[in-house]
Amino acid sequence: MNLIIDYGNIETNEWEHICSIPMEMYANSFAKNYPGIPVPEFAVSNLCLENRSIKLPNNEEILITAYYSPSNESVSVRIANTETTLVDFGGIKSAKENYDPTLVFLTPKGLHLSVFVGKEVKR
């Protein structure tokens, strides 16, 4: 699974790809963040992307944390900038192969972003 980010290009009126970031096993992150504590069972199959900095085409920088649980197809994404949380959302995928839920929002500097968790998109 990947966290996929696109932006709305106002010149072409089209969505353009920014990045597709592979999510990592949450168990690895848990072991790194909590050394000496046994990895809980739920962490074994879950995926995460923690505190990833992304530079946007308008020179804004965002920080993204995302989690995906294949056991119930739940998704959680938090997007922040250096000052505050911009959006924090969660949802349920209708199927692993689908690109839902999709979050579309406007950044403080006016860039439309589309963010979702799914398999790599062939472009």
Coordinates of C-alpha atoms in Angstrom, one line a residue:
M1 CA 0.0 0.0 0.0
N2 CA 1.1 3.6 -0.7
L3 CA 0.1 7.0 0.4
I4 CA -0.6 8.9 -2.8
I5 CA -0.7 12.7 -3.2
D6 CA -1.9 14.6 -6.2
Y7 CA -2.4 18.4 -6.6
G8 CA -4.8 20.4 -8.7
N9 CA -2.9 22.3 -11.4
I10 CA -4.8 25.5 -12.0
E11 CA -3.0 26.1 -15.3
T12 CA -4.0 22.7 -16.9
N13 CA -7.2 22.2 -14.8
E14 CA -5.9 18.6 -14.2
W15 CA -4.8 16.6 -11.2
E16 CA -1.0 16.0 -11.3
H17 CA 1.0 13.5 -9.3
I18 CA 3.2 14.7 -6.5
C19 CA 4.3 11.4 -4.9
S20 CA 3.5 7.8 -4.0
I21 CA 5.1 6.7 -0.8
P22 CA 5.2 3.0 0.2
M23 CA 3.9 2.4 3.7
E24 CA 6.0 0.4 6.1
M25 CA 5.1 -2.3 8.6
Y26 CA 3.9 -0.7 11.8
A27 CA 5.6 -3.4 13.8
N28 CA 9.0 -2.1 12.7
S29 CA 8.0 1.5 13.6
F30 CA 6.6 0.3 17.0
A31 CA 9.8 -1.5 17.8
K32 CA 11.9 1.6 17.0
N33 CA 9.6 4.0 18.9
Y34 CA 9.1 1.7 22.0
P35 CA 12.3 -0.3 22.4
G36 CA 12.0 -3.2 24.9
I37 CA 8.2 -3.3 24.7
P38 CA 6.8 -6.4 23.0
V39 CA 5.2 -5.6 19.6
P40 CA 1.4 -5.9 20.1
E41 CA -0.5 -8.3 17.9
F42 CA -2.4 -5.6 16.1
A43 CA 0.8 -4.0 14.9
V44 CA 2.0 -7.0 13.0
S45 CA -0.2 -6.6 10.0
N46 CA -0.8 -2.9 10.1
L47 CA 1.1 -0.4 7.8
C48 CA 2.2 3.1 8.6
L49 CA 4.0 6.2 7.3
E50 CA 5.1 8.4 10.2
N51 CA 6.0 12.0 10.1
R52 CA 7.0 12.2 6.4
S53 CA 7.9 15.7 5.2
I54 CA 6.6 16.5 1.7
K55 CA 7.6 19.6 -0.3
L56 CA 4.7 20.8 -2.5
P57 CA 4.9 22.4 -5.9
N58 CA 4.0 25.8 -4.4
N59 CA 7.0 25.5 -1.9
E60 CA 4.7 24.7 1.0
E61 CA 5.9 21.9 3.2
I62 CA 3.5 19.4 4.9
L63 CA 4.1 16.6 7.4
I64 CA 2.1 13.4 6.9
T65 CA 1.4 10.5 9.2
A66 CA -0.9 7.7 7.9
Y67 CA -2.0 4.3 9.1
Y68 CA -3.7 1.4 7.3
S69 CA -5.2 -1.7 8.9
P70 CA -5.9 -4.6 6.5
S71 CA -8.0 -6.5 9.1
N72 CA -10.8 -4.0 8.8
E73 CA -9.6 -1.8 5.9
S74 CA -9.4 1.3 8.1
V75 CA -7.4 4.3 7.1
S76 CA -6.2 7.2 9.2
V77 CA -4.3 10.2 7.9
R78 CA -3.0 13.4 9.7
I79 CA -1.6 16.3 7.7
A80 CA 0.1 19.2 9.3
N81 CA 2.4 22.1 8.5
T82 CA 4.9 23.7 10.9
E83 CA 2.2 25.6 12.7
T84 CA -0.9 23.4 13.1
T85 CA -2.8 20.3 12.1
L86 CA -4.4 21.0 8.7
V87 CA -6.6 17.9 8.6
D88 CA -7.0 14.7 10.5
F89 CA -9.3 12.1 9.0
G90 CA -10.2 8.4 9.2
G91 CA -12.4 6.1 7.2
I92 CA -13.0 2.6 5.9
K93 CA -11.9 1.4 2.4
S94 CA -14.7 -0.3 0.5
A95 CA -12.1 -2.8 -0.8
K96 CA -8.4 -3.1 -0.6
E97 CA -8.0 -2.4 -4.3
N98 CA -10.1 0.8 -4.2
Y99 CA -8.7 4.3 -3.8
D100 CA -11.2 5.4 -1.1
P101 CA -11.6 7.2 1.1
T102 CA -10.0 10.2 -0.8
L103 CA -9.4 13.5 1.0
V104 CA -9.5 16.6 -1.1
F105 CA -8.6 19.9 0.6
L106 CA -7.1 23.4 0.1
T107 CA -3.7 24.1 1.8
P108 CA -3.1 27.4 3.6
K109 CA -1.2 28.7 0.5
G110 CA -4.0 27.7 -1.9
L111 CA -3.0 24.4 -3.4
H112 CA -5.7 21.7 -3.8
L113 CA -4.5 18.3 -2.7
S114 CA -5.9 14.9 -3.1
V115 CA -4.6 12.3 -0.6
F116 CA -5.5 8.6 -0.4
V117 CA -4.1 5.2 0.5
G118 CA -4.0 2.5 -2.2
K119 CA -1.9 0.5 -4.5
E120 CA 0.6 2.2 -6.8
V121 CA -1.3 4.1 -9.6
K122 CA 0.1 3.5 -13.1
R123 CA 0.6 6.8 -14.7

